[in-house]
């Protein structure tokens, strides 16, 4: 899972934006409408120098402001962004890991054509609780 601090402070947001501007490749984008930013979507690849056998792999993460939920916006963004990721970086595998109770996010991935790969027991720890993770991936091996 792409790490999102919780609770999320203004300083966290400033750090995130600064990191995006300083990054060697642009992999984080806003989801926006006519009123401005309503969400975000990004890819995280292994750090340069640590890619080795994982050059073709990236993790996808996303969020949307609650007032816009359940309109298919994130699904549309994930479909388009996944295709863009394969094309732009020559990726062959894009995966996502979600909290097991995050049924909305699982549904987004299923609708976007990601395959369920399995349950990782006690993958996360938050607020004194161990939480299972569900792994999803889309693999694109054709040239
Ligand atoms: C997960 C999230 C991005 C979904 O965004 P969204 O734009 O509402 O997603 P979509 O509208 O494309 O699809 C949502 C699906 O979840 C379903 N859904 C909504 N509430 C649900 C619930 N309580 N249980 C099960 N499914 C639910 C919707 O019905 C829809 O599926 P459908 O089209 O088959 O009806 C949004 O809820 C969010 O930002 N959550 C907080 C951040 C987060 O969890 N990010 C992902 C981390 S892995």
PDB file of C-alpha atoms and ligand atoms in Angstrom:
ATOM      1  CA  UNK A   1       0.000   0.000   0.000  1.00  0.00           C
ATOM      2  CA  UNK A   2       1.213   3.449  -0.833  1.00  0.00           C
ATOM      3  CA  UNK A   3       1.776   5.030   2.565  1.00  0.00           C
ATOM      4  CA  UNK A   4      -0.611   7.826   3.471  1.00  0.00           C
ATOM      5  CA  UNK A   5      -0.022   9.367   6.924  1.00  0.00           C
ATOM      6  CA  UNK A   6      -2.985   9.088   9.279  1.00  0.00           C
ATOM      7  CA  UNK A   7      -4.025  11.560  10.570  1.00  0.00           C
ATOM      8  CA  UNK A   8      -3.026  13.635   7.543  1.00  0.00           C
ATOM      9  CA  UNK A   9      -1.692  17.108   8.365  1.00  0.00           C
ATOM     10  CA  UNK A  10      -1.105  20.189   6.203  1.00  0.00           C
ATOM     11  CA  UNK A  11       2.610  19.573   6.642  1.00  0.00           C
ATOM     12  CA  UNK A  12       2.169  16.052   5.231  1.00  0.00           C
ATOM     13  CA  UNK A  13       0.514  17.624   2.179  1.00  0.00           C
ATOM     14  CA  UNK A  14       3.354  20.142   1.736  1.00  0.00           C
ATOM     15  CA  UNK A  15       5.951  17.356   2.004  1.00  0.00           C
ATOM     16  CA  UNK A  16       4.070  15.260  -0.558  1.00  0.00           C
ATOM     17  CA  UNK A  17       3.846  18.121  -3.077  1.00  0.00           C
ATOM     18  CA  UNK A  18       7.535  19.014  -2.589  1.00  0.00           C
ATOM     19  CA  UNK A  19       8.506  15.372  -3.137  1.00  0.00           C
ATOM     20  CA  UNK A  20       6.447  15.240  -6.349  1.00  0.00           C
ATOM     21  CA  UNK A  21       8.133  18.348  -7.744  1.00  0.00           C
ATOM     22  CA  UNK A  22      11.567  16.977  -6.852  1.00  0.00           C
ATOM     23  CA  UNK A  23      10.951  13.518  -8.314  1.00  0.00           C
ATOM     24  CA  UNK A  24      13.002  12.407 -11.350  1.00  0.00           C
ATOM     25  CA  UNK A  25       9.865  11.212 -13.154  1.00  0.00           C
ATOM     26  CA  UNK A  26       6.298  12.457 -12.875  1.00  0.00           C
ATOM     27  CA  UNK A  27       4.139   9.660 -11.474  1.00  0.00           C
ATOM     28  CA  UNK A  28       1.654  11.509  -9.240  1.00  0.00           C
ATOM     29  CA  UNK A  29      -1.336  13.369 -10.643  1.00  0.00           C
ATOM     30  CA  UNK A  30      -4.391  15.209  -9.405  1.00  0.00           C
ATOM     31  CA  UNK A  31      -7.889  14.075 -10.267  1.00  0.00           C
ATOM     32  CA  UNK A  32      -9.610  17.371 -11.000  1.00  0.00           C
ATOM     33  CA  UNK A  33     -12.868  18.841 -12.208  1.00  0.00           C
ATOM     34  CA  UNK A  34     -13.869  22.398 -13.062  1.00  0.00           C
ATOM     35  CA  UNK A  35     -13.751  23.395  -9.377  1.00  0.00           C
ATOM     36  CA  UNK A  36     -10.201  22.142  -8.804  1.00  0.00           C
ATOM     37  CA  UNK A  37      -8.475  19.120  -7.287  1.00  0.00           C
ATOM     38  CA  UNK A  38     -10.885  16.439  -6.019  1.00  0.00           C
ATOM     39  CA  UNK A  39      -8.479  13.511  -5.684  1.00  0.00           C
ATOM     40  CA  UNK A  40      -5.136  12.024  -6.543  1.00  0.00           C
ATOM     41  CA  UNK A  41      -3.675   9.029  -8.336  1.00  0.00           C
ATOM     42  CA  UNK A  42      -0.089   7.862  -8.528  1.00  0.00           C
ATOM     43  CA  UNK A  43       2.389   5.125  -9.250  1.00  0.00           C
ATOM     44  CA  UNK A  44       5.289   4.144  -7.051  1.00  0.00           C
ATOM     45  CA  UNK A  45       8.216   2.296  -8.547  1.00  0.00           C
ATOM     46  CA  UNK A  46      11.179   0.783  -6.734  1.00  0.00           C
ATOM     47  CA  UNK A  47      13.812   3.452  -6.029  1.00  0.00           C
ATOM     48  CA  UNK A  48      16.474   3.840  -8.711  1.00  0.00           C
ATOM     49  CA  UNK A  49      19.342   1.540  -7.769  1.00  0.00           C
ATOM     50  CA  UNK A  50      16.953  -0.879  -6.079  1.00  0.00           C
ATOM     51  CA  UNK A  51      14.950  -1.807  -9.158  1.00  0.00           C
ATOM     52  CA  UNK A  52      17.083  -4.752 -10.240  1.00  0.00           C
ATOM     53  CA  UNK A  53      14.543  -7.460 -11.087  1.00  0.00           C
ATOM     54  CA  UNK A  54      11.541  -5.158 -10.570  1.00  0.00           C
ATOM     55  CA  UNK A  55      12.029  -2.536 -13.250  1.00  0.00           C
ATOM     56  CA  UNK A  56       8.743  -3.573 -14.847  1.00  0.00           C
ATOM     57  CA  UNK A  57       6.694  -3.289 -11.631  1.00  0.00           C
ATOM     58  CA  UNK A  58       4.846  -0.400  -9.977  1.00  0.00           C
ATOM     59  CA  UNK A  59       2.247   0.063  -7.262  1.00  0.00           C
ATOM     60  CA  UNK A  60      -0.835   2.195  -7.877  1.00  0.00           C
ATOM     61  CA  UNK A  61      -2.561   4.331  -5.235  1.00  0.00           C
ATOM     62  CA  UNK A  62      -5.526   6.712  -5.351  1.00  0.00           C
ATOM     63  CA  UNK A  63      -8.049   8.686  -3.327  1.00  0.00           C
ATOM     64  CA  UNK A  64     -11.094  10.826  -4.017  1.00  0.00           C
ATOM     65  CA  UNK A  65     -12.891  13.490  -1.941  1.00  0.00           C
ATOM     66  CA  UNK A  66     -15.851  11.846  -0.241  1.00  0.00           C
ATOM     67  CA  UNK A  67     -18.508  14.081  -1.790  1.00  0.00           C
ATOM     68  CA  UNK A  68     -17.623  12.585  -5.197  1.00  0.00           C
ATOM     69  CA  UNK A  69     -17.713   8.900  -4.211  1.00  0.00           C
ATOM     70  CA  UNK A  70     -19.822   6.313  -6.033  1.00  0.00           C
ATOM     71  CA  UNK A  71     -19.947   8.068  -9.391  1.00  0.00           C
ATOM     72  CA  UNK A  72     -17.392   5.836 -11.107  1.00  0.00           C
ATOM     73  CA  UNK A  73     -14.780   8.601 -11.139  1.00  0.00           C
ATOM     74  CA  UNK A  74     -11.951   6.612  -9.560  1.00  0.00           C
ATOM     75  CA  UNK A  75     -12.637   3.538 -11.679  1.00  0.00           C
ATOM     76  CA  UNK A  76     -12.396   5.664 -14.820  1.00  0.00           C
ATOM     77  CA  UNK A  77      -9.166   7.230 -13.546  1.00  0.00           C
ATOM     78  CA  UNK A  78      -7.616   3.861 -12.608  1.00  0.00           C
ATOM     79  CA  UNK A  79      -8.395   2.380 -16.043  1.00  0.00           C
ATOM     80  CA  UNK A  80      -6.868   5.322 -17.919  1.00  0.00           C
ATOM     81  CA  UNK A  81      -3.915   5.729 -15.569  1.00  0.00           C
ATOM     82  CA  UNK A  82      -3.028   2.020 -15.647  1.00  0.00           C
ATOM     83  CA  UNK A  83      -2.893   2.060 -19.446  1.00  0.00           C
ATOM     84  CA  UNK A  84      -0.787   5.231 -19.293  1.00  0.00           C
ATOM     85  CA  UNK A  85       1.598   3.557 -16.817  1.00  0.00           C
ATOM     86  CA  UNK A  86       2.111   0.512 -19.039  1.00  0.00           C
ATOM     87  CA  UNK A  87       2.710   2.691 -22.081  1.00  0.00           C
ATOM     88  CA  UNK A  88       4.851   5.416 -20.558  1.00  0.00           C
ATOM     89  CA  UNK A  89       7.249   3.389 -18.439  1.00  0.00           C
ATOM     90  CA  UNK A  90       7.162   0.041 -20.230  1.00  0.00           C
ATOM     91  CA  UNK A  91       5.690  -1.521 -17.100  1.00  0.00           C
ATOM     92  CA  UNK A  92       4.426  -5.104 -17.209  1.00  0.00           C
ATOM     93  CA  UNK A  93       2.860  -5.386 -13.777  1.00  0.00           C
ATOM     94  CA  UNK A  94       0.916  -2.806 -11.781  1.00  0.00           C
ATOM     95  CA  UNK A  95      -0.373  -3.882  -8.403  1.00  0.00           C
ATOM     96  CA  UNK A  96      -2.403  -2.500  -5.530  1.00  0.00           C
ATOM     97  CA  UNK A  97      -2.685  -3.581  -1.937  1.00  0.00           C
ATOM     98  CA  UNK A  98      -5.781  -2.609   0.032  1.00  0.00           C
ATOM     99  CA  UNK A  99      -6.989  -2.961   3.604  1.00  0.00           C
ATOM    100  CA  UNK A 100      -9.278  -6.008   3.621  1.00  0.00           C
ATOM    101  CA  UNK A 101     -12.198  -3.937   4.871  1.00  0.00           C
ATOM    102  CA  UNK A 102     -11.839  -1.366   2.073  1.00  0.00           C
ATOM    103  CA  UNK A 103     -14.523  -2.924  -0.126  1.00  0.00           C
ATOM    104  CA  UNK A 104     -14.904   0.270  -2.166  1.00  0.00           C
ATOM    105  CA  UNK A 105     -11.290   0.157  -3.231  1.00  0.00           C
ATOM    106  CA  UNK A 106     -11.458  -3.582  -4.017  1.00  0.00           C
ATOM    107  CA  UNK A 107     -14.499  -2.899  -6.163  1.00  0.00           C
ATOM    108  CA  UNK A 108     -12.674  -0.135  -8.046  1.00  0.00           C
ATOM    109  CA  UNK A 109      -9.812  -2.523  -8.849  1.00  0.00           C
ATOM    110  CA  UNK A 110     -12.148  -5.311  -9.950  1.00  0.00           C
ATOM    111  CA  UNK A 111     -14.060  -2.939 -12.218  1.00  0.00           C
ATOM    112  CA  UNK A 112     -10.755  -1.692 -13.657  1.00  0.00           C
ATOM    113  CA  UNK A 113      -9.770  -5.253 -14.614  1.00  0.00           C
ATOM    114  CA  UNK A 114      -7.290  -5.985 -11.821  1.00  0.00           C
ATOM    115  CA  UNK A 115      -7.088  -9.618 -10.697  1.00  0.00           C
ATOM    116  CA  UNK A 116      -7.340 -10.620  -7.069  1.00  0.00           C
ATOM    117  CA  UNK A 117      -4.115 -12.404  -6.092  1.00  0.00           C
ATOM    118  CA  UNK A 118      -4.669 -13.205  -2.465  1.00  0.00           C
ATOM    119  CA  UNK A 119      -5.012 -12.226   1.121  1.00  0.00           C
ATOM    120  CA  UNK A 120      -1.977 -11.280   3.180  1.00  0.00           C
ATOM    121  CA  UNK A 121      -2.753 -11.910   6.827  1.00  0.00           C
ATOM    122  CA  UNK A 122      -1.799  -9.180   9.318  1.00  0.00           C
ATOM    123  CA  UNK A 123      -0.155  -7.204   6.503  1.00  0.00           C
ATOM    124  CA  UNK A 124      -0.814  -3.842   8.247  1.00  0.00           C
ATOM    125  CA  UNK A 125      -0.965  -2.492  11.778  1.00  0.00           C
ATOM    126  CA  UNK A 126      -2.993   0.600  12.572  1.00  0.00           C
ATOM    127  CA  UNK A 127      -4.561   1.976  15.757  1.00  0.00           C
ATOM    128  CA  UNK A 128      -3.612  -1.108  17.764  1.00  0.00           C
ATOM    129  CA  UNK A 129      -5.098  -3.537  15.241  1.00  0.00           C
ATOM    130  CA  UNK A 130      -3.609  -5.958  12.735  1.00  0.00           C
ATOM    131  CA  UNK A 131      -5.327  -5.682   9.367  1.00  0.00           C
ATOM    132  CA  UNK A 132      -5.250  -8.149   6.482  1.00  0.00           C
ATOM    133  CA  UNK A 133      -4.235  -6.862   3.049  1.00  0.00           C
ATOM    134  CA  UNK A 134      -5.749  -7.859  -0.280  1.00  0.00           C
ATOM    135  CA  UNK A 135      -3.415  -7.879  -3.253  1.00  0.00           C
ATOM    136  CA  UNK A 136      -4.621  -7.071  -6.776  1.00  0.00           C
ATOM    137  CA  UNK A 137      -2.640  -6.754 -10.006  1.00  0.00           C
ATOM    138  CA  UNK A 138      -2.906  -6.143 -13.694  1.00  0.00           C
ATOM    139  CA  UNK A 139      -0.244  -7.785 -15.865  1.00  0.00           C
ATOM    140  CA  UNK A 140       0.514  -6.754 -19.415  1.00  0.00           C
ATOM    141  CA  UNK A 141       3.000  -9.115 -21.060  1.00  0.00           C
ATOM    142  CA  UNK A 142       2.184  -8.619 -24.744  1.00  0.00           C
ATOM    143  CA  UNK A 143       4.682  -6.312 -26.482  1.00  0.00           C
TER     144      UNK A 143
HETATM  145  C1  LIG B   1     -11.785   3.956  -2.720  1.00  0.00           C
HETATM  146  C2  LIG B   1     -12.246   5.235  -3.410  1.00  0.00           C
HETATM  147  C3  LIG B   1     -11.072   5.841  -4.167  1.00  0.00           C
HETATM  148  C4  LIG B   1     -13.380   4.873  -4.379  1.00  0.00           C
HETATM  149  O1  LIG B   1     -13.684   5.986  -5.208  1.00  0.00           O
HETATM  150  P1  LIG B   1     -15.040   6.111  -6.044  1.00  0.00           P
HETATM  151  O2  LIG B   1     -14.828   7.146  -7.087  1.00  0.00           O
HETATM  152  O3  LIG B   1     -16.175   6.266  -5.125  1.00  0.00           O
HETATM  153  O4  LIG B   1     -15.146   4.655  -6.741  1.00  0.00           O
HETATM  154  P2  LIG B   1     -16.151   4.228  -7.905  1.00  0.00           P
HETATM  155  O5  LIG B   1     -17.368   5.112  -7.859  1.00  0.00           O
HETATM  156  O6  LIG B   1     -15.380   4.172  -9.166  1.00  0.00           O
HETATM  157  O7  LIG B   1     -16.534   2.754  -7.460  1.00  0.00           O
HETATM  158  C5  LIG B   1     -16.961   2.487  -6.137  1.00  0.00           C
HETATM  159  C6  LIG B   1     -17.626   1.113  -6.072  1.00  0.00           C
HETATM  160  O8  LIG B   1     -17.689   0.721  -4.681  1.00  0.00           O
HETATM  161  C7  LIG B   1     -19.050   0.387  -4.395  1.00  0.00           C
HETATM  162  N1  LIG B   1     -19.287   0.672  -2.984  1.00  0.00           N
HETATM  163  C8  LIG B   1     -19.544   1.851  -2.410  1.00  0.00           C
HETATM  164  N2  LIG B   1     -19.699   1.701  -1.091  1.00  0.00           N
HETATM  165  C9  LIG B   1     -19.526   0.391  -0.833  1.00  0.00           C
HETATM  166  C10 LIG B   1     -19.541  -0.391   0.343  1.00  0.00           C
HETATM  167  N3  LIG B   1     -19.767   0.145   1.545  1.00  0.00           N
HETATM  168  N4  LIG B   1     -19.311  -1.714   0.235  1.00  0.00           N
HETATM  169  C11 LIG B   1     -19.060  -2.280  -0.968  1.00  0.00           C
HETATM  170  N5  LIG B   1     -18.997  -1.582  -2.123  1.00  0.00           N
HETATM  171  C12 LIG B   1     -19.235  -0.264  -2.047  1.00  0.00           C
HETATM  172  C13 LIG B   1     -19.855   1.253  -5.321  1.00  0.00           C
HETATM  173  O9  LIG B   1     -21.174   0.773  -5.419  1.00  0.00           O
HETATM  174  C14 LIG B   1     -19.034   1.107  -6.610  1.00  0.00           C
HETATM  175  O10 LIG B   1     -19.229  -0.144  -7.232  1.00  0.00           O
HETATM  176  P3  LIG B   1     -20.343  -0.397  -8.398  1.00  0.00           P
HETATM  177  O11 LIG B   1     -19.989   0.519  -9.532  1.00  0.00           O
HETATM  178  O12 LIG B   1     -20.216  -1.838  -8.726  1.00  0.00           O
HETATM  179  O13 LIG B   1     -21.665  -0.027  -7.811  1.00  0.00           O
HETATM  180  C15 LIG B   1     -12.765   6.272  -2.378  1.00  0.00           C
HETATM  181  O14 LIG B   1     -13.742   5.645  -1.603  1.00  0.00           O
HETATM  182  C16 LIG B   1     -11.662   6.821  -1.471  1.00  0.00           C
HETATM  183  O15 LIG B   1     -11.008   7.806  -1.804  1.00  0.00           O
HETATM  184  N6  LIG B   1     -11.462   6.202  -0.308  1.00  0.00           N
HETATM  185  C17 LIG B   1     -10.442   6.669   0.642  1.00  0.00           C
HETATM  186  C18 LIG B   1      -9.024   6.446   0.121  1.00  0.00           C
HETATM  187  C19 LIG B   1      -8.783   5.001  -0.252  1.00  0.00           C
HETATM  188  O16 LIG B   1      -9.313   4.086   0.345  1.00  0.00           O
HETATM  189  N7  LIG B   1      -7.937   4.838  -1.297  1.00  0.00           N
HETATM  190  C20 LIG B   1      -7.570   3.524  -1.769  1.00  0.00           C
HETATM  191  C21 LIG B   1      -6.461   2.967  -0.922  1.00  0.00           C
HETATM  192  S1  LIG B   1      -6.035   1.338  -1.482  1.00  0.00           S
END
